[in-house]
Amino acid sequence: MNEYEGGGLAAGIGLVGGIIYLAIIVVAIAGMWKAFEKAGKPGWAAIIPIYNLIILLEIVGKPMIWILWLIIPCVNIVFAIWLYNLVSKSFGKSEGFTVGLVILPFIFWPILGFGDAKYLGPSAAEAQNGGFGNNPFNNPNNPFNKPFGNQDTPNDTPPPVV
């Protein structure tokens, strides 16, 4: 085997790898496109780099200042995971689906877009069941929600003087 035959083999492997990579990207974008359409947004927005983040923020109901957080290095990782969590909750999915969106987006975006998930609104599931458990601010049994003293039976008599 001479030096030219090895180069052709490497080029062929690179070409096949590139085609597989592009196919994975197309599948992920198609799933995102359909998810955008389910949320009542234009599907073509999935292919515009910064605009798709703006549309995702509209889907989950977050303010536009999040664009700044999504483009700052290191901070963007945390906010992107948070945004994916809000997207999955807006479609009625759990935190496990968020993990799938972060790790395997080329599988979970098509599941979200082409599957039976319904768009419920900005972070609907999180608002309905309180996120990662019970929301302490809406719990009537939370002692921190009640004012000090026994408000059930108010006592108008002053305390005894000693």
Coordinates of N, CA and C in Angstrom, one line a residue, residues 2-162:
N2 N 0.7 2.1 -0.9 CA 1.5 3.3 -1.0 C 0.8 4.5 -0.2
E3 N 1.5 5.6 -0.1 CA 1.0 6.7 0.7 C -0.3 7.3 0.2
Y4 N -0.6 7.2 -1.1 CA -1.8 7.7 -1.7 C -3.1 6.9 -1.4
E5 N -2.9 5.6 -1.3 CA -4.0 4.7 -1.0 C -4.5 4.9 0.5
G6 N -3.7 5.2 1.4 CA -4.1 5.5 2.8 C -4.8 6.8 2.9
G7 N -4.4 7.7 2.1 CA -5.1 9.0 2.1 C -6.5 8.9 1.6
G8 N -6.7 8.1 0.6 CA -8.1 7.9 0.1 C -9.0 7.2 1.1
L9 N -8.4 6.2 1.8 CA -9.2 5.5 2.8 C -9.6 6.5 4.0
A10 N -8.7 7.4 4.4 CA -9.0 8.3 5.4 C -10.0 9.3 4.9
A11 N -9.9 9.7 3.7 CA -10.9 10.6 3.1 C -12.3 10.0 3.1
G12 N -12.4 8.7 2.7 CA -13.6 8.0 2.7 C -14.3 7.9 4.1
I13 N -13.4 7.6 5.1 CA -13.9 7.5 6.5 C -14.4 8.8 6.9
G14 N -13.7 9.9 6.6 CA -14.1 11.2 7.0 C -15.4 11.6 6.3
L15 N -15.5 11.3 5.1 CA -16.8 11.6 4.3 C -18.0 10.9 4.9
V16 N -17.8 9.6 5.2 CA -18.9 8.9 5.8 C -19.3 9.4 7.2
G17 N -18.2 9.7 8.0 CA -18.5 10.3 9.3 C -19.2 11.7 9.2
G18 N -18.8 12.5 8.2 CA -19.4 13.8 8.0 C -20.9 13.6 7.6
I19 N -21.2 12.7 6.8 CA -22.6 12.4 6.4 C -23.4 12.0 7.6
I20 N -22.9 11.1 8.4 CA -23.6 10.6 9.6 C -23.8 11.8 10.5
Y21 N -22.8 12.6 10.7 CA -23.0 13.8 11.6 C -24.1 14.7 11.1
L22 N -24.1 15.0 9.8 CA -25.1 15.9 9.2 C -26.5 15.3 9.3
A23 N -26.6 14.0 9.2 CA -27.9 13.3 9.4 C -28.4 13.5 10.8
I24 N -27.5 13.4 11.8 CA -27.9 13.5 13.2 C -28.4 15.0 13.4
I25 N -27.7 15.9 12.9 CA -28.0 17.3 13.0 C -29.4 17.6 12.4
V26 N -29.6 17.1 11.2 CA -30.9 17.3 10.5 C -32.1 16.7 11.3
V27 N -31.9 15.5 11.9 CA -32.9 14.9 12.7 C -33.2 15.7 13.9
A28 N -32.2 16.3 14.6 CA -32.4 17.1 15.8 C -33.1 18.4 15.4
I29 N -32.7 19.0 14.3 CA -33.4 20.3 13.9 C -34.8 20.0 13.5
A30 N -35.1 18.9 12.8 CA -36.5 18.6 12.4 C -37.3 18.4 13.7
G31 N -36.8 17.7 14.7 CA -37.6 17.6 16.0 C -37.8 18.9 16.6
M32 N -36.8 19.8 16.6 CA -37.0 21.1 17.2 C -38.0 21.9 16.4
W33 N -38.0 21.8 15.1 CA -38.9 22.5 14.2 C -40.3 22.1 14.6
K34 N -40.6 20.8 14.7 CA -41.9 20.3 15.0 C -42.4 20.8 16.4
A35 N -41.4 20.8 17.4 CA -41.7 21.2 18.7 C -42.1 22.7 18.7
F36 N -41.4 23.5 17.9 CA -41.8 24.9 17.8 C -43.2 25.1 17.2
E37 N -43.5 24.3 16.2 CA -44.8 24.4 15.6 C -45.9 23.9 16.6
K38 N -45.6 22.9 17.5 CA -46.6 22.5 18.5 C -46.9 23.7 19.5
A39 N -45.9 24.5 19.7 CA -46.0 25.6 20.7 C -46.6 26.8 20.0
G40 N -46.9 26.7 18.7 CA -47.5 27.9 18.0 C -46.5 28.9 17.5
K41 N -45.3 28.5 17.4 CA -44.2 29.4 16.9 C -43.8 28.9 15.5
P42 N -43.2 29.8 14.7 CA -42.7 29.3 13.4 C -41.6 28.3 13.5
G43 N -41.8 27.2 12.8 CA -40.9 26.1 12.8 C -39.5 26.4 12.2
W44 N -39.5 27.3 11.2 CA -38.2 27.7 10.6 C -37.3 28.4 11.6
A45 N -37.8 28.9 12.7 CA -37.0 29.6 13.7 C -36.0 28.7 14.3
A46 N -36.2 27.4 14.2 CA -35.2 26.4 14.8 C -33.9 26.4 14.1
I47 N -33.8 26.9 12.9 CA -32.5 26.9 12.2 C -31.8 28.3 12.2
I48 N -32.3 29.3 12.9 CA -31.7 30.6 13.0 C -31.0 30.6 14.4
P49 N -29.7 30.8 14.4 CA -28.9 30.6 15.7 C -29.4 31.3 16.9
I50 N -29.5 32.6 16.9 CA -29.9 33.3 18.2 C -31.4 33.4 18.3
Y51 N -32.0 33.5 17.1 CA -33.5 33.6 17.1 C -34.2 32.4 17.7
N52 N -33.6 31.2 17.5 CA -34.2 30.0 18.1 C -34.2 30.1 19.6
L53 N -33.2 30.7 20.2 CA -33.2 30.9 21.7 C -34.2 31.9 22.1
I54 N -34.5 32.9 21.3 CA -35.5 33.9 21.6 C -36.9 33.2 21.6
I55 N -37.1 32.4 20.6 CA -38.4 31.6 20.5 C -38.5 30.6 21.6
L56 N -37.4 30.0 22.0 CA -37.5 29.1 23.2 C -37.8 29.8 24.4
L57 N -37.3 31.0 24.6 CA -37.6 31.8 25.8 C -39.1 32.2 25.7
E58 N -39.7 32.5 24.6 CA -41.1 32.8 24.5 C -41.9 31.5 24.8
I59 N -41.4 30.4 24.4 CA -42.2 29.1 24.6 C -42.3 28.9 26.1
V60 N -41.2 29.1 26.9 CA -41.2 28.8 28.3 C -41.6 30.0 29.1
G61 N -41.8 31.2 28.5 CA -42.3 32.3 29.3 C -41.2 33.0 30.1
K62 N -40.0 33.1 29.7 CA -38.9 33.8 30.4 C -38.6 35.1 29.7
P63 N -38.1 36.1 30.5 CA -37.8 37.4 29.9 C -36.6 37.3 28.9
M64 N -36.5 38.3 28.1 CA -35.5 38.4 27.0 C -34.1 38.6 27.6
I65 N -34.0 39.0 28.9 CA -32.6 39.2 29.5 C -31.9 37.9 29.5
W66 N -32.6 36.8 29.4 CA -32.0 35.4 29.4 C -31.1 35.3 28.2
I67 N -31.3 36.0 27.1 CA -30.4 35.9 26.0 C -29.0 36.3 26.4
L68 N -28.9 37.3 27.2 CA -27.6 37.7 27.8 C -26.9 36.5 28.5
W69 N -27.7 35.9 29.4 CA -27.2 34.7 30.2 C -26.8 33.6 29.3
L70 N -27.5 33.4 28.2 CA -27.3 32.3 27.3 C -26.1 32.5 26.4
I71 N -25.5 33.7 26.3 CA -24.4 33.9 25.4 C -23.1 34.2 26.2
I72 N -23.2 34.3 27.5 CA -22.0 34.5 28.4 C -21.4 33.1 28.6
P73 N -20.1 33.0 28.3 CA -19.4 31.7 28.5 C -19.5 31.2 30.0
C74 N -19.6 30.0 30.2 CA -19.7 29.3 31.5 C -21.1 29.4 32.1
V75 N -21.6 30.6 32.1 CA -23.0 30.9 32.6 C -24.0 30.2 31.7
N76 N -23.7 30.2 30.4 CA -24.7 29.7 29.4 C -25.0 28.2 29.6
I77 N -24.0 27.5 30.2 CA -24.2 26.1 30.4 C -25.4 25.9 31.4
V78 N -25.3 26.6 32.5 CA -26.3 26.5 33.5 C -27.7 26.9 33.0
F79 N -27.7 28.1 32.3 CA -29.0 28.6 31.8 C -29.5 27.7 30.7
A80 N -28.7 27.1 29.9 CA -29.2 26.3 28.8 C -29.8 25.0 29.4
I81 N -29.2 24.4 30.4 CA -29.8 23.3 31.0 C -31.2 23.7 31.7
W82 N -31.2 24.8 32.3 CA -32.4 25.4 33.0 C -33.5 25.6 31.9
L83 N -33.1 26.2 30.8 CA -34.0 26.4 29.7 C -34.6 25.1 29.1
Y84 N -33.7 24.1 28.9 CA -34.2 22.8 28.5 C -35.2 22.2 29.5
N85 N -34.9 22.4 30.8 CA -35.8 21.9 31.8 C -37.2 22.5 31.7
L86 N -37.2 23.8 31.5 CA -38.4 24.6 31.3 C -39.2 24.2 30.0
V87 N -38.4 23.9 29.0 CA -39.0 23.4 27.7 C -39.7 22.1 28.0
S88 N -39.0 21.2 28.6 CA -39.6 19.8 28.9 C -40.8 20.0 29.8
K89 N -40.8 20.8 30.7 CA -42.0 21.0 31.6 C -43.1 21.7 30.9
S90 N -42.8 22.6 29.9 CA -43.9 23.2 29.2 C -44.6 22.3 28.3
F91 N -43.9 21.1 28.0 CA -44.6 20.1 27.2 C -45.1 18.9 28.1
G92 N -45.1 19.2 29.4 CA -45.6 18.2 30.3 C -44.7 17.0 30.6
K93 N -43.4 17.2 30.4 CA -42.4 16.1 30.6 C -41.7 16.4 31.9
S94 N -40.9 15.4 32.4 CA -40.3 15.4 33.7 C -38.8 15.8 33.6
E95 N -38.1 15.8 34.7 CA -36.7 16.2 34.7 C -35.9 15.1 34.0
G96 N -36.4 13.9 34.0 CA -35.7 12.8 33.2 C -35.6 13.2 31.8
F97 N -36.7 13.7 31.2 CA -36.7 14.1 29.8 C -35.7 15.3 29.6
T98 N -35.5 16.1 30.6 CA -34.5 17.2 30.5 C -33.1 16.6 30.3
V99 N -32.8 15.6 31.1 CA -31.5 15.0 31.0 C -31.3 14.4 29.6
G100 N -32.4 13.9 29.0 CA -32.3 13.4 27.7 C -32.1 14.5 26.7
L101 N -32.8 15.6 26.9 CA -32.6 16.8 26.0 C -31.1 17.3 26.0
V102 N -30.5 17.2 27.2 CA -29.2 17.7 27.3 C -28.2 16.8 26.8
I103 N -28.3 15.5 27.1 CA -27.3 14.5 26.7 C -27.5 14.0 25.2
L104 N -28.7 13.7 24.9 CA -29.0 13.1 23.5 C -30.1 14.0 22.8
P105 N -29.8 15.2 22.5 CA -30.8 16.0 21.8 C -31.3 15.5 20.5
F106 N -30.5 14.8 19.8 CA -30.9 14.2 18.5 C -31.9 13.1 18.6
I107 N -32.1 12.6 19.8 CA -33.2 11.6 20.1 C -34.4 12.3 20.7
F108 N -34.1 13.1 21.7 CA -35.2 13.7 22.5 C -36.0 14.8 21.8
W109 N -35.3 15.6 21.0 CA -36.1 16.7 20.3 C -37.1 16.0 19.3
P110 N -36.7 15.0 18.5 CA -37.7 14.3 17.7 C -38.8 13.7 18.5
I111 N -38.5 13.1 19.7 CA -39.6 12.6 20.6 C -40.5 13.7 21.0
L112 N -40.0 14.8 21.3 CA -40.8 16.0 21.7 C -41.6 16.5 20.5
G113 N -41.0 16.6 19.4 CA -41.7 17.2 18.2 C -42.6 16.3 17.5
F114 N -42.2 15.0 17.3 CA -43.1 14.1 16.5 C -43.9 13.2 17.4
G115 N -43.6 13.2 18.7 CA -44.4 12.3 19.7 C -45.7 12.9 20.0
D116 N -46.3 12.3 21.1 CA -47.6 12.7 21.5 C -47.6 13.8 22.6
A117 N -46.5 14.5 22.8 CA -46.4 15.5 23.8 C -47.2 16.7 23.3
K118 N -48.0 17.3 24.3 CA -48.8 18.5 24.0 C -48.2 19.7 24.7
Y119 N -48.2 20.8 24.0 CA -47.8 22.0 24.6 C -48.8 22.5 25.6
L120 N -48.4 22.6 26.8 CA -49.3 23.0 27.9 C -49.1 24.5 28.3
G121 N -48.1 25.1 27.9 CA -47.9 26.5 28.3 C -46.6 26.7 29.0
P122 N -46.2 27.9 29.3 CA -44.9 28.1 30.0 C -44.7 27.4 31.3
S123 N -43.9 26.4 31.2 CA -43.5 25.6 32.4 C -44.7 25.0 33.1
A124 N -45.7 24.5 32.4 CA -46.9 24.1 32.9 C -46.8 23.0 34.0
A125 N -46.1 22.0 33.7 CA -46.0 20.9 34.7 C -45.3 21.4 36.0
E126 N -44.3 22.3 35.9 CA -43.7 22.8 37.1 C -44.6 23.6 37.9
A127 N -45.5 24.4 37.2 CA -46.4 25.2 37.9 C -47.5 24.4 38.6
Q128 N -47.9 23.3 38.0 CA -48.9 22.4 38.5 C -48.5 21.6 39.7
N129 N -47.3 21.0 39.7 CA -46.9 20.2 40.8 C -45.7 20.7 41.6
G130 N -45.4 22.0 41.4 CA -44.4 22.6 42.3 C -43.0 22.2 42.0
G131 N -42.6 21.8 40.8 CA -41.3 21.5 40.4 C -40.7 20.2 41.0
F132 N -39.6 20.3 41.8 CA -38.9 19.2 42.3 C -39.5 18.7 43.6
G133 N -40.8 18.8 43.8 CA -41.5 18.4 45.0 C -42.5 19.4 45.3
N134 N -42.8 19.6 46.6 CA -43.8 20.5 47.0 C -43.3 21.9 47.0
N135 N -44.0 22.9 46.5 CA -43.6 24.3 46.6 C -43.9 24.8 47.9
P136 N -42.9 25.2 48.7 CA -43.2 25.6 50.1 C -44.0 26.9 50.2
F137 N -44.0 27.7 49.1 CA -44.7 29.0 49.2 C -46.2 28.9 48.9
N138 N -46.6 27.7 48.4 CA -48.1 27.5 48.2 C -48.7 26.5 49.1
N139 N -47.9 26.0 50.0 CA -48.4 24.9 50.9 C -49.1 25.5 52.1
P140 N -50.4 25.3 52.3 CA -51.1 25.9 53.4 C -50.7 25.3 54.8
N141 N -50.0 24.2 54.8 CA -49.5 23.6 56.0 C -48.1 24.1 56.4
N142 N -47.5 24.9 55.6 CA -46.2 25.4 55.9 C -46.3 26.4 57.0
P143 N -45.5 26.2 58.1 CA -45.6 27.1 59.3 C -45.1 28.5 58.9
F144 N -44.3 28.6 57.9 CA -43.7 29.9 57.6 C -44.6 30.8 56.8
N145 N -45.7 30.2 56.3 CA -46.8 31.0 55.6 C -47.7 31.7 56.6
K146 N -47.7 31.3 57.8 CA -48.7 31.8 58.8 C -48.0 32.9 59.6
P147 N -48.8 34.0 59.9 CA -48.2 35.0 60.8 C -48.0 34.5 62.2
F148 N -47.2 35.2 62.9 CA -46.8 34.8 64.3 C -48.1 34.9 65.2
G149 N -48.1 34.0 66.1 CA -49.2 34.0 67.1 C -50.3 33.1 66.6
N150 N -51.3 32.8 67.4 CA -52.4 31.9 67.0 C -53.5 32.8 66.5
Q151 N -53.6 32.8 65.1 CA -54.6 33.6 64.5 C -55.9 33.0 64.4
D152 N -56.0 31.7 64.7 CA -57.3 31.0 64.7 C -58.2 31.5 65.8
T153 N -57.7 31.7 67.0 CA -58.5 32.2 68.1 C -57.7 33.4 68.7
P154 N -58.0 34.6 68.1 CA -57.4 35.8 68.6 C -57.8 36.1 70.1
N155 N -56.8 36.6 70.8 CA -57.0 36.9 72.2 C -56.8 38.4 72.4
D156 N -57.9 39.0 72.8 CA -57.9 40.5 73.0 C -57.4 40.9 74.4
T157 N -57.3 40.0 75.3 CA -56.9 40.3 76.6 C -55.4 40.5 76.7
P158 N -54.9 41.5 77.4 CA -53.5 41.7 77.5 C -52.9 40.6 78.4
P159 N -51.6 40.4 78.2 CA -50.9 39.4 79.1 C -50.9 39.8 80.5
P160 N -50.8 38.9 81.5 CA -50.9 39.2 82.9 C -49.6 40.0 83.3
V161 N -49.8 40.9 84.2 CA -48.6 41.7 84.6 C -48.1 41.0 85.9
V162 N -46.8 40.9 85.9 CA -46.1 40.2 87.1 C -45.3 41.2 87.9

